[in-house]
XYZ file of C-alpha atoms in Angstrom:
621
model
C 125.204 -101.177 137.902
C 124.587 -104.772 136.834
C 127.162 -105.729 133.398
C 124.440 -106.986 130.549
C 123.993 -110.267 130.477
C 123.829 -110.386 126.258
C 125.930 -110.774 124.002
C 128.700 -107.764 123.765
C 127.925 -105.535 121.281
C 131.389 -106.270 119.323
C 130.313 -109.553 119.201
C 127.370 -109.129 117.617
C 128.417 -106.936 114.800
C 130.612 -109.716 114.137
C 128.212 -112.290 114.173
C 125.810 -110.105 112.363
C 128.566 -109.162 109.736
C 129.465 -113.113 109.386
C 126.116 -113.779 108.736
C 125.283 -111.354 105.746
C 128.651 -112.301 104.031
C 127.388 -115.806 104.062
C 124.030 -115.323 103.250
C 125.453 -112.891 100.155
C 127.768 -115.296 99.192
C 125.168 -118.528 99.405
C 122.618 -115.962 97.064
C 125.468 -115.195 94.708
C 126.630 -119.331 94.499
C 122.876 -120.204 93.707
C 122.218 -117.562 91.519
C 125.625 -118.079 89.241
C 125.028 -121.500 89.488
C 121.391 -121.459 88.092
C 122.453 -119.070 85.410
C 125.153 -121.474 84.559
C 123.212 -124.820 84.368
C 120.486 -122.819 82.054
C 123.166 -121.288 80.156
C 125.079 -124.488 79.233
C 122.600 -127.035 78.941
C 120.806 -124.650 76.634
C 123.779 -124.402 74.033
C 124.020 -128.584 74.452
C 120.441 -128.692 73.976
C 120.718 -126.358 70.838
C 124.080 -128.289 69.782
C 122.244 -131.632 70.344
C 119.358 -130.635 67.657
C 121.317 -128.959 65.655
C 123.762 -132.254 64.616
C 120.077 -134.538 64.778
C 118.605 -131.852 62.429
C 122.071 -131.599 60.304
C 121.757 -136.138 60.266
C 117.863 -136.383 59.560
C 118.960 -134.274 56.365
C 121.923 -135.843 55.672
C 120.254 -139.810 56.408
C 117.374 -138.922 54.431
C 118.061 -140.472 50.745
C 120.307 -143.574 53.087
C 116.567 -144.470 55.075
C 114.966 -144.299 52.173
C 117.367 -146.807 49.800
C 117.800 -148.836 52.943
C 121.345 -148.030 53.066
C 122.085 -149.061 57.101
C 125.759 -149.450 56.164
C 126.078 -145.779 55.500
C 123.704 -145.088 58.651
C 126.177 -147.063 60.539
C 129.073 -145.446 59.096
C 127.647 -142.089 59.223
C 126.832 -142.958 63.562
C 130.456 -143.858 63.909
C 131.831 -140.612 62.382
C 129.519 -138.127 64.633
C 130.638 -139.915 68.128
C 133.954 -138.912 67.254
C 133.005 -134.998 68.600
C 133.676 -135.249 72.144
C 130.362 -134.393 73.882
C 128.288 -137.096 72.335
C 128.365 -140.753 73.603
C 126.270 -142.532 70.896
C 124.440 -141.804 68.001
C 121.640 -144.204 67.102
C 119.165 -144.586 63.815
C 115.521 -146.199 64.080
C 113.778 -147.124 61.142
C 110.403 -146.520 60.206
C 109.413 -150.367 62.022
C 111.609 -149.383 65.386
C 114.607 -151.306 64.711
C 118.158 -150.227 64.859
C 119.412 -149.019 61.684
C 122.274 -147.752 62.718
C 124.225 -147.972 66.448
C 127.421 -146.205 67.049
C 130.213 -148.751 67.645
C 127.390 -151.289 68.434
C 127.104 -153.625 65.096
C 125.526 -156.295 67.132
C 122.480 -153.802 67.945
C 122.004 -153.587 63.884
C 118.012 -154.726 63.376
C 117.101 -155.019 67.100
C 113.961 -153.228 68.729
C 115.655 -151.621 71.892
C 112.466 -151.547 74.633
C 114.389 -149.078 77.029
C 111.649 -145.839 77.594
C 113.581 -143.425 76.121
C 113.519 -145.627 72.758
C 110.016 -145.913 72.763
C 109.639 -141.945 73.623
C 111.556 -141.257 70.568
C 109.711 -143.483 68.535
C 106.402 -142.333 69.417
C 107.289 -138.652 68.951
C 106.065 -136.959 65.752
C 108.255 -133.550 66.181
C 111.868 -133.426 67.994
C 112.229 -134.479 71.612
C 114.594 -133.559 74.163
C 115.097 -135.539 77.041
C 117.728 -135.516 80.483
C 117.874 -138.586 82.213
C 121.127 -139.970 84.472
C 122.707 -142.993 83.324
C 122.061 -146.468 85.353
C 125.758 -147.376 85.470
C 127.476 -144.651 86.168
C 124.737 -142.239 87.681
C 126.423 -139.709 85.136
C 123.519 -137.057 83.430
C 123.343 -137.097 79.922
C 121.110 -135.341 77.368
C 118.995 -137.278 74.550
C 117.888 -135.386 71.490
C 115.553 -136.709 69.243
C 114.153 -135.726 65.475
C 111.947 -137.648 63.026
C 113.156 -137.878 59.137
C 110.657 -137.403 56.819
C 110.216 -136.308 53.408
C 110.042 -132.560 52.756
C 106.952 -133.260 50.686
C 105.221 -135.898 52.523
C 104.514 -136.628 56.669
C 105.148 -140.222 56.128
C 108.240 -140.520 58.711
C 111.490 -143.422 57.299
C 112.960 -143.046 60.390
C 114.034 -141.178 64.068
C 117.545 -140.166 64.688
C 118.719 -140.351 68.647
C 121.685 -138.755 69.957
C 122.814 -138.895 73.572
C 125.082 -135.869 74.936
C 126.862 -136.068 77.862
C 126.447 -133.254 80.564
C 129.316 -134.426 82.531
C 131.475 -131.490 81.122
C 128.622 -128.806 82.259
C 128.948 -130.592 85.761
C 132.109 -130.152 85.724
C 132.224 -126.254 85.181
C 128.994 -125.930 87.503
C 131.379 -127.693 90.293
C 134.584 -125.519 89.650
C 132.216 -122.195 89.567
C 130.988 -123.547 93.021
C 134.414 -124.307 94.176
C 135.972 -120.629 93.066
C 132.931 -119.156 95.356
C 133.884 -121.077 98.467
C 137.073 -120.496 98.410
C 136.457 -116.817 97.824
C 133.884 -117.046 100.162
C 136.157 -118.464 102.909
C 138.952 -115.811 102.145
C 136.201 -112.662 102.206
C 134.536 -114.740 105.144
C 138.023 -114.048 107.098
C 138.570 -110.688 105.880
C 135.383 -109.462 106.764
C 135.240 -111.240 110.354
C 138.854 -109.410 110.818
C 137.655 -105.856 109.468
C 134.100 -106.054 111.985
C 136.305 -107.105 115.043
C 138.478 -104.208 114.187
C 135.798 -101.974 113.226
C 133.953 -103.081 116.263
C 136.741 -102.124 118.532
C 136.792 -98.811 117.385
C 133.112 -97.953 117.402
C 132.624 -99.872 120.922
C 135.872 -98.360 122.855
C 134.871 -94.961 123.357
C 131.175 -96.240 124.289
C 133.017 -98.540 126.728
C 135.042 -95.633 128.333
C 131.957 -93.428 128.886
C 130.427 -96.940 130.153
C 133.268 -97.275 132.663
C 132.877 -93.456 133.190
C 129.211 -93.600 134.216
C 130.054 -96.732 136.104
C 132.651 -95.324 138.114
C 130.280 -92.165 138.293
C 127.150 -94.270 139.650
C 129.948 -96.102 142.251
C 130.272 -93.013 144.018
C 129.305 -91.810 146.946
C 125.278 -90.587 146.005
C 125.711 -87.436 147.781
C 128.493 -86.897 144.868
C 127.368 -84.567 142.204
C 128.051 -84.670 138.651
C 128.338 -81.567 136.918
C 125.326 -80.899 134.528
C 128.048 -79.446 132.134
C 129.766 -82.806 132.542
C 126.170 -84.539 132.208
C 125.111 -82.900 129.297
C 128.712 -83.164 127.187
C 128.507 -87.055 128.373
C 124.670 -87.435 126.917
C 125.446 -84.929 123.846
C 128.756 -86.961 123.303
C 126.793 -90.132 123.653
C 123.962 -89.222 121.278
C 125.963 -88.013 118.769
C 128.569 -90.791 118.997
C 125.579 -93.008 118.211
C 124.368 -91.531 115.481
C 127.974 -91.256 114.094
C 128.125 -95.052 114.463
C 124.650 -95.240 112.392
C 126.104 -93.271 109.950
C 129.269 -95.345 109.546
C 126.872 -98.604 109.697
C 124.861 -97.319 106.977
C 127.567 -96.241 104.787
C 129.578 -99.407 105.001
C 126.389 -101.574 104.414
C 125.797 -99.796 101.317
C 129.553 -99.681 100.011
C 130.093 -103.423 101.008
C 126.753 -103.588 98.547
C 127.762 -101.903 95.980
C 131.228 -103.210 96.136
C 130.127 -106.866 96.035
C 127.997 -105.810 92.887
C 130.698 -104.487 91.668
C 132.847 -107.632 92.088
C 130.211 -109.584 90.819
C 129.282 -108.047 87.664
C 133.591 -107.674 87.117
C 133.545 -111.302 87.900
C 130.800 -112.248 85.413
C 131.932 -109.897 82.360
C 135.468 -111.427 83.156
C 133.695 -115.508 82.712
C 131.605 -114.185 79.579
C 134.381 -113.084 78.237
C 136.070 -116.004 78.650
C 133.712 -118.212 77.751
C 131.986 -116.873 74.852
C 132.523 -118.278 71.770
C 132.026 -115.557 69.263
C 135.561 -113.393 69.174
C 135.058 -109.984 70.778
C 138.001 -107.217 70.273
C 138.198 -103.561 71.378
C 140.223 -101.115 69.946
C 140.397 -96.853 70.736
C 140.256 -94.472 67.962
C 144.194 -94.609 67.687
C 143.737 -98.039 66.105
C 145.781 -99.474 69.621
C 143.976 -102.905 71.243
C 142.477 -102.288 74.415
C 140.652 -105.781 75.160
C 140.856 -109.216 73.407
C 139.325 -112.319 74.391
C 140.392 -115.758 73.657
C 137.832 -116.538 71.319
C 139.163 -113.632 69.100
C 142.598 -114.833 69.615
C 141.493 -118.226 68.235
C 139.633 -117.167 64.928
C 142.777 -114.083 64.365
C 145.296 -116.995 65.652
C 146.878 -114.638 67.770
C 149.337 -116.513 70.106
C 147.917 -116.709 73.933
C 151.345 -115.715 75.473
C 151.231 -112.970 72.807
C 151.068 -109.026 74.468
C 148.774 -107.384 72.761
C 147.129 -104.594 74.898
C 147.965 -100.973 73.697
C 149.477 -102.548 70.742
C 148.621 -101.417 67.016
C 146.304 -103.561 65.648
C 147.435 -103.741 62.343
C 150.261 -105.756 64.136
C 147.591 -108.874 64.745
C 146.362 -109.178 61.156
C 147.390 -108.082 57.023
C 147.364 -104.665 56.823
C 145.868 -105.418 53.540
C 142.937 -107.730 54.271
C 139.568 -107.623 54.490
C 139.233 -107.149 58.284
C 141.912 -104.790 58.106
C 140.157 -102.441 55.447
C 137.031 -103.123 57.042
C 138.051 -101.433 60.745
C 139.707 -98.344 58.501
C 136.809 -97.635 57.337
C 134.871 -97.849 60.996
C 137.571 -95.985 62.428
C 137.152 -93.050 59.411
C 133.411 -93.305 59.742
C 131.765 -95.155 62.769
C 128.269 -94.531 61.115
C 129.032 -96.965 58.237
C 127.834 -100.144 58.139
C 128.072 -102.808 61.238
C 127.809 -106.065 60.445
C 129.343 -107.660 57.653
C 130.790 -111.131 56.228
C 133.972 -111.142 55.669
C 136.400 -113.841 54.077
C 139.775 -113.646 54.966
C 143.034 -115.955 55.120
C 143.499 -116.820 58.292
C 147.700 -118.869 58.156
C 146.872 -121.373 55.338
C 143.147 -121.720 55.627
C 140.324 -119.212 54.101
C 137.386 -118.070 57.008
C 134.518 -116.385 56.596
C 134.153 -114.257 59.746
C 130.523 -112.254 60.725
C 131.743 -108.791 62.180
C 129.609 -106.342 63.873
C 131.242 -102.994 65.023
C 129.722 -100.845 67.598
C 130.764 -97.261 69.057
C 131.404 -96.558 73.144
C 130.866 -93.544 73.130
C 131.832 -90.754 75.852
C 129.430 -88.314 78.179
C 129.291 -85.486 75.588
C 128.930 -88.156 72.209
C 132.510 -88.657 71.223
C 133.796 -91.902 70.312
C 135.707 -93.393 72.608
C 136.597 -97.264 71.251
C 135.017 -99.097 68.786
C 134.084 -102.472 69.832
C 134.234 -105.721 67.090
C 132.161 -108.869 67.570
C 133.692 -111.954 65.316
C 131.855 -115.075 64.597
C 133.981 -117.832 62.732
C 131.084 -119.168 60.164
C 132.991 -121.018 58.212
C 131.684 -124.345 59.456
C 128.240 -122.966 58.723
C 128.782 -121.538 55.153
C 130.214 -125.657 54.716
C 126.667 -126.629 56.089
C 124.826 -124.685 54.576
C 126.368 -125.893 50.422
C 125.901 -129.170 51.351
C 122.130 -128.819 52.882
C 121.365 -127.102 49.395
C 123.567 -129.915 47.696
C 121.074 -132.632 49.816
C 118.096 -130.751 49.045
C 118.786 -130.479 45.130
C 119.502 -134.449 45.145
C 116.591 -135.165 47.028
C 114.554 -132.772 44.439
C 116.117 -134.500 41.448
C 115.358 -138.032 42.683
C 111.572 -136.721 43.482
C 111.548 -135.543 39.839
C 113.194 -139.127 38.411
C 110.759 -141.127 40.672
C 107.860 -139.066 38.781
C 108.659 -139.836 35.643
C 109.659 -143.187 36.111
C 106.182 -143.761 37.266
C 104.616 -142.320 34.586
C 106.763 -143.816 32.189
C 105.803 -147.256 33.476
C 102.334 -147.561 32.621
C 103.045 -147.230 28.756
C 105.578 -149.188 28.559
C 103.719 -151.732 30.457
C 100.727 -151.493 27.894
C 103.105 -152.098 24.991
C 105.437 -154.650 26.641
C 102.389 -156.626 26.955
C 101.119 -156.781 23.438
C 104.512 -157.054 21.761
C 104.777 -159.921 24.479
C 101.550 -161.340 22.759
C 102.000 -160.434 19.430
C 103.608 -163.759 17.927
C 101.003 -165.564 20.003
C 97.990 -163.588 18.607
C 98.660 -162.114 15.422
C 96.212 -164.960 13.716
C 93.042 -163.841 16.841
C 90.497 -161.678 15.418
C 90.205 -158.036 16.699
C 93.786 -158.486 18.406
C 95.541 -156.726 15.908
C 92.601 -153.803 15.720
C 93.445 -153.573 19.487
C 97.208 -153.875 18.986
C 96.740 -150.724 16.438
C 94.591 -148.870 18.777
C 96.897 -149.156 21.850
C 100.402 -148.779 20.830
C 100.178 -145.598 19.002
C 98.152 -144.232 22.008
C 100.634 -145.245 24.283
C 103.664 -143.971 22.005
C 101.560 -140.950 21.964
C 101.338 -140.146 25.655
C 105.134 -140.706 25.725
C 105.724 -138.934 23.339
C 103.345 -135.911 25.205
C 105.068 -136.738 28.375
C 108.356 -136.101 27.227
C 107.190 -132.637 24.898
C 105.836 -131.482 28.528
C 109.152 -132.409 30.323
C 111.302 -131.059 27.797
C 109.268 -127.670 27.770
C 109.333 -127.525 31.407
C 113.012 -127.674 31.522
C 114.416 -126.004 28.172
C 115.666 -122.574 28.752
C 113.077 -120.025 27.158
C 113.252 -118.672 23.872
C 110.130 -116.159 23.819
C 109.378 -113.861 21.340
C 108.342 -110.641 23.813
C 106.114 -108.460 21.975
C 103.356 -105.492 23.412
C 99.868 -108.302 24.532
C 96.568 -106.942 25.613
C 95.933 -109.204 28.339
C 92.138 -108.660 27.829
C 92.152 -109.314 24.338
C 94.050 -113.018 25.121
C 91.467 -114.207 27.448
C 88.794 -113.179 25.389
C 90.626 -115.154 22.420
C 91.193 -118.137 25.251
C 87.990 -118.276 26.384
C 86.592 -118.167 22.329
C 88.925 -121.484 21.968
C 87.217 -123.394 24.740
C 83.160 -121.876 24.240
C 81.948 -125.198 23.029
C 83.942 -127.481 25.973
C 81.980 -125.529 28.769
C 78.685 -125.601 26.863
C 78.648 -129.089 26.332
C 80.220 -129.552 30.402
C 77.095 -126.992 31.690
C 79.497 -124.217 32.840
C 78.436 -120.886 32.834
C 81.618 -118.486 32.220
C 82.026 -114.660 33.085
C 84.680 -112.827 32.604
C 85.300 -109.087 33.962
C 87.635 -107.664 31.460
C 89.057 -103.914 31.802
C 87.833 -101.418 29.818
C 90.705 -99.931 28.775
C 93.875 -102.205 27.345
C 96.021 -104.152 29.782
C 99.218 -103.762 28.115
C 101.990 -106.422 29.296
C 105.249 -107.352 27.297
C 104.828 -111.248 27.048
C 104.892 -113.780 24.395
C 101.382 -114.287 23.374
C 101.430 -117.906 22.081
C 102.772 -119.235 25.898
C 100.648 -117.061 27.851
C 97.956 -118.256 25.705
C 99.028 -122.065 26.737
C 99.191 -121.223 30.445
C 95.645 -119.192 30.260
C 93.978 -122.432 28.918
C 95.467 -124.932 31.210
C 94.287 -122.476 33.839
C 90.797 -122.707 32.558
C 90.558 -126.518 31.664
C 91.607 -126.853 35.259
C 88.714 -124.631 36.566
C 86.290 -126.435 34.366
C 87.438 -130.382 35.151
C 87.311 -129.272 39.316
C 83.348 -128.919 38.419
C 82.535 -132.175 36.639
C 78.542 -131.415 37.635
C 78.688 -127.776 35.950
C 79.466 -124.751 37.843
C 80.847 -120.941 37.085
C 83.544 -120.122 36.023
C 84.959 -116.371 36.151
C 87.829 -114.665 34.900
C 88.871 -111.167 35.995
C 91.603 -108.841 34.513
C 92.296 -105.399 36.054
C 95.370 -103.104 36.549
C 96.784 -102.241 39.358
C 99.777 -99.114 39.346
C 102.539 -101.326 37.179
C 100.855 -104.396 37.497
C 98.442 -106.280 35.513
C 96.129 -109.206 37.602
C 94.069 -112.322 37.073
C 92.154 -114.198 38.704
C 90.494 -117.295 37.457
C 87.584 -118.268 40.256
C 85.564 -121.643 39.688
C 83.181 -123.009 41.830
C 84.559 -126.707 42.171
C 85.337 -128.998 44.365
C 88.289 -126.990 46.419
C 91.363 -128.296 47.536
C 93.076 -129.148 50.806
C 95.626 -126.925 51.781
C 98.262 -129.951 51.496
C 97.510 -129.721 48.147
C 97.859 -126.152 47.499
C 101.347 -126.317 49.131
C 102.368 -129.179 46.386
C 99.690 -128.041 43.419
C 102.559 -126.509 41.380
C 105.030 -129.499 41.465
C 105.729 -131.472 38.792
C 104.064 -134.882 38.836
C 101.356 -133.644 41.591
C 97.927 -134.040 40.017
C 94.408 -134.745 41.836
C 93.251 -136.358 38.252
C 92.660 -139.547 37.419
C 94.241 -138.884 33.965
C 97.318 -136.301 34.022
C 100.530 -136.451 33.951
C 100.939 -133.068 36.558
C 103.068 -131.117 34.248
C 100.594 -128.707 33.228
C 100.591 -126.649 36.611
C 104.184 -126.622 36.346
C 104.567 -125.164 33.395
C 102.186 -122.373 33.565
C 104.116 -121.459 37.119
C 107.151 -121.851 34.710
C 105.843 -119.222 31.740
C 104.197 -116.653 34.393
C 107.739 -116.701 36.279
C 110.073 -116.248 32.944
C 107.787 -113.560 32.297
C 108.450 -111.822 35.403
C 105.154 -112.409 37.082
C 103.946 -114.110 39.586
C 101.144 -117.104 40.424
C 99.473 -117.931 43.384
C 96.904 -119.857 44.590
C 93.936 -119.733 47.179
C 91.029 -122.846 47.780
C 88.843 -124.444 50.167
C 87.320 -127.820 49.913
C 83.907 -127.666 48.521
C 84.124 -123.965 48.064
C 86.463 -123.454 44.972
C 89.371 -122.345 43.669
C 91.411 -119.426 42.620
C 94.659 -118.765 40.986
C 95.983 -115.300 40.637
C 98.290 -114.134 37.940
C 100.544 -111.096 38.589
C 102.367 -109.719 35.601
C 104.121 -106.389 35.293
C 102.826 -103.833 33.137
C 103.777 -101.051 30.110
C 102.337 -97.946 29.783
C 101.089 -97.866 25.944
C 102.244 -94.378 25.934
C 105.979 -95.353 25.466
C 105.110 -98.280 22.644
C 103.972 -98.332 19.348
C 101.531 -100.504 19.398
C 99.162 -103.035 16.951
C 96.910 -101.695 14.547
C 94.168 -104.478 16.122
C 95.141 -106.134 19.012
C 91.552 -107.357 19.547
C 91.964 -109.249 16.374
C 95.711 -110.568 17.172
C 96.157 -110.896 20.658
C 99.603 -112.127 20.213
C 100.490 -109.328 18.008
């Protein structure tokens, strides 16, 4: 009998063997290497908008004063964080407001395309490109400033990342593979030749058995006992090896899953910045990663497995009473801010606590997440610091402006009135004007001193119906004499509300002069009161001219008026008495369709008061 002319079968398995390791191995490279890119270029994406987001709030009030020095200060100081090559500020023209450690850029137009991308975007860009010089990729982030009330944009903020570092870890990742690959590669080509020898001997013995049987003589007879123990031997010796095949595939399988998910906790472990520490229901520590050792400051060379750990922190602090009272009760609360003194500095530390827990429900360890957010408490005072400055020097520019145009007027006739003292009429004029002028600064400064005095109300038992009827009695002869038809839909029954009567009576009106001037060509106007469980609502519905929803959004700030005439302190103050009174305002229009504002206010039962004698009489009694 003719030897095969194929490849042995030991061979094969080998080959076969060599191949699947590789082709594993190639899968797993690609797969942890995907994952990684993704997974690191997101958190530098995230980091990279996060410090342009932190600088358009910061650089807000310096684009606006034109103050490039602190721009270019303020560049120099972020570069100094280690994955960020240059910062850059554009003003609202396009030129360089601010360069990192480039002073000779300041007030040049920079033509490169990512410039012009940035400039052209109206919402936050995010850009990876590979530097010319050094073929290096880096990652651009950037984010218009503008003015929380306004879309006018002062400026674009640009900062460039470097991705060198996430290179860096993609290439060692890759590197740890291969060389694991090359060491399994071995092992496994070393465990199929072996394998292969002992699967493929005894097949090669009855081989050379048949062989030596089908060499003899062919009037030689073989035994049918021997025949059928040779063909019983061989079938199940075959399906032995199938067996074995199949049962090695599947634990090499599982095993590499195994290694791989070991492999990956083991990196996110590692590499995860929040803190994560594990500890059984003895109180002893059972894992720690070095993220937890940083925020605790627990030394690296420092054994602390199976250790108390009371040992790693105050036995009196806040994390310490916190995971005595997990360890009492695991149902109590998980997550949980927590300051604590951490060597000479104070943290604040997020923990969340969760329960591994055992076949039949028994707690097993309790497991600790820790997230240092001290940096972002810091953040988060000064963003409310920024945002009170920037609301404060709204406010000031408001009432400079309005203060202007009086003083203006009477500048320019006490300029004039040595010149024209003798000029007939001028002084008529000079009588007429100035004491209107002193007048509406004098109003302006009533309305800004009520909108920002602390309240002294008198609270007394008000029939809501009762005031509007009174309100709308005040103003009868204004919306005749403007054509405006009013209706009001007043509850039977009395709408009792705890309230001063003279300031709800203040913010009523305004509401209805408002209604009225939005229909200068006549219209209706109608107000509704009704009760609602512990509430008492209004609604005051014209038919005027609507607004745009911009102006909804801004229609209760101070200084915001769609009038020709106004100072826009009257909105403002009404949201300011419904508020102190523990109610609410709000406000729904569409151009050309009308408006309506809705007043919330919270209720008393007239059961539990002694009320007026006549409230229709004296609303405010």
């Amino acid at each position: 009998m003719k030897k095969p002319a194929s490849l042995p079968l030991r061979y094969r398995f080998m080959l076969i063997s060599s191949l699947m390791l590789i082709l594993l191995l190639g899968t797993l490279a690609l797969v942890l290497g995907s994952l990684q890119t993704r997974t690191i270029q997101g958190r530098i994406e995230k980091q990279g908008m996060d410090i342009a987001r932190n600088l358009a709030a910061v650089s807000r009030d310096h684009f606006i004063t034109y103050n490039y020095v602190a721009l270019e200060k303020l560049a120099n100081q972020v570069v100094d964080i280690s994955d960020i090559l240059y910062v850059i500020f554009y003003d609202k023209e396009g030129r360089v407001a601010g360069y990192s450690r480039r002073p000779d850029l300041q007030n040049r137009i920079l033509t490169d395309e990512i410039s012009r991308e940035a400039m052209a975007a109206t919402t936050p860009l995010v850009v990876t490109q590979n530097q010319k010089k050094s073929g290096r990729p880096v990652l651009h982030v950037a984010v218009p400033v503008v003015l929380p009330d306004s879309q006018a944009r002062w400026g674009t903020i640009r900062v460039c990342l470097s991705l060198g570092l996430m290179q860096q870890q993609i290439r060692q990742t890759r590197w740890i593979i291969g060389v694991l690959g090359v060491i399994a590669l071995g092992a496994g080509i070393l465990i199929s030749d072996w394998m292969a020898r002992r699967v493929t001997r005894p097949l090669e013995k009855l081989a050379a058995t048949t062989m030596d049987a089908a060499k003899q003589d062919l009037t030689f007879q073989i035994s049918p006992r021997t025949r059928d123990e040779v063909e019983i031997l061989a079938t199940n010796f075959s399906f032995m090896i199938q067996e074995i095949l199949a049962q090695k595939k599947k634990l090499e399988e599982q095993l590499q899953e195994i290694r791989r998910w070991q492999q990956y906790m083991e990196k996110v472990l590692v590499t995860m910045g929040d803190g994560l520490l594990a500890i059984d229901m003895a109180g002893r520590v059972t894992t720690v990663n070095p993220a937890a050792r940083r925020i605790l400051e627990i030394p690296a060379a420092r054994l602390v497995r199976s250790k108390p750990v009371w040992d790693l922190m105050d036995p009196e602090s806040q994390m310490a009473v916190y995971i005595r009272e997990v360890l009492a009760d695991p149902s109590v609360e998980k997550q949980r801010e927590l300051g604590t003194y951490v060597g000479k500095k104070e943290t604040v530390i997020l923990v969340n606590a969760g329960v591994l827990e055992t076949r039949n429900k028994a707690s097993r360890e309790i497991i600790f997440s820790l997230t240092d957010i001290t940096a972002l408490k810091r953040l988060e005072a000064q963003v409310r610091q920024a945002q009170r400055l920037a609301d404060l020097g709204i406010l000031a520019a408001g009432m400079a402006h309005e203060i202007r145009n009086p003083l203006s007027a009477i500048k320019t006739f006490v300029a004039l009135l040595p010149k024209k003292l003798k000029k007939p009429g001028f002084l008529e004029k000079f009588q007429q004007t100035v004491p209107r002028e002193i007048n509406r600064l004098n109003t302006l400064i009533e309305e800004m001193l009520e909108l920002s005095r602390p309240p002294r109300y008198r609270l007394k038992p008000t029939d809501i119906s009762a005031l509007v009827t009174h309100c709308t009695t005040l103003l009868e002869t204004d919306f005749n004499g403007r054509d405006i038809f009013f209706q009001a839909d007043l509850s039977d029954d009395p709408a009792w509300v705890q309230a001063d009567a003279d300031q709800l009576e203040k913010a009523f009106i305004n509401l209805l002069q408002n209604g009225a001037q939005a229909m200068p060509g006549g219209g209706t106007l109608q107000v509704s009161v009704s009760r609602n469980q512990d509430q008492v609502m209004l609604e005051f519905r014209d038919t005027g001219h609507g607004m745009s929803p911009e102006m909804v959004d801004n229609i209760f700030n101070p200084f915001f008026t769609t009038k020709a005439k106004g100072t826009g302190l009257g909105l403002a103050i009404t949201h300011k008495v419904i508020t102190e009174h523990g109610g609410r305002i709000s406000v729904t229009s569409r151009e050309h369709e009308g408006t309506c504002f809705t007043v919330r206010l919270p209720g008393i039962d007239p059961c539990c008061l002694s009320l007026p004698s006549d409230p229709a009489s004296d609303p405010g009694s």
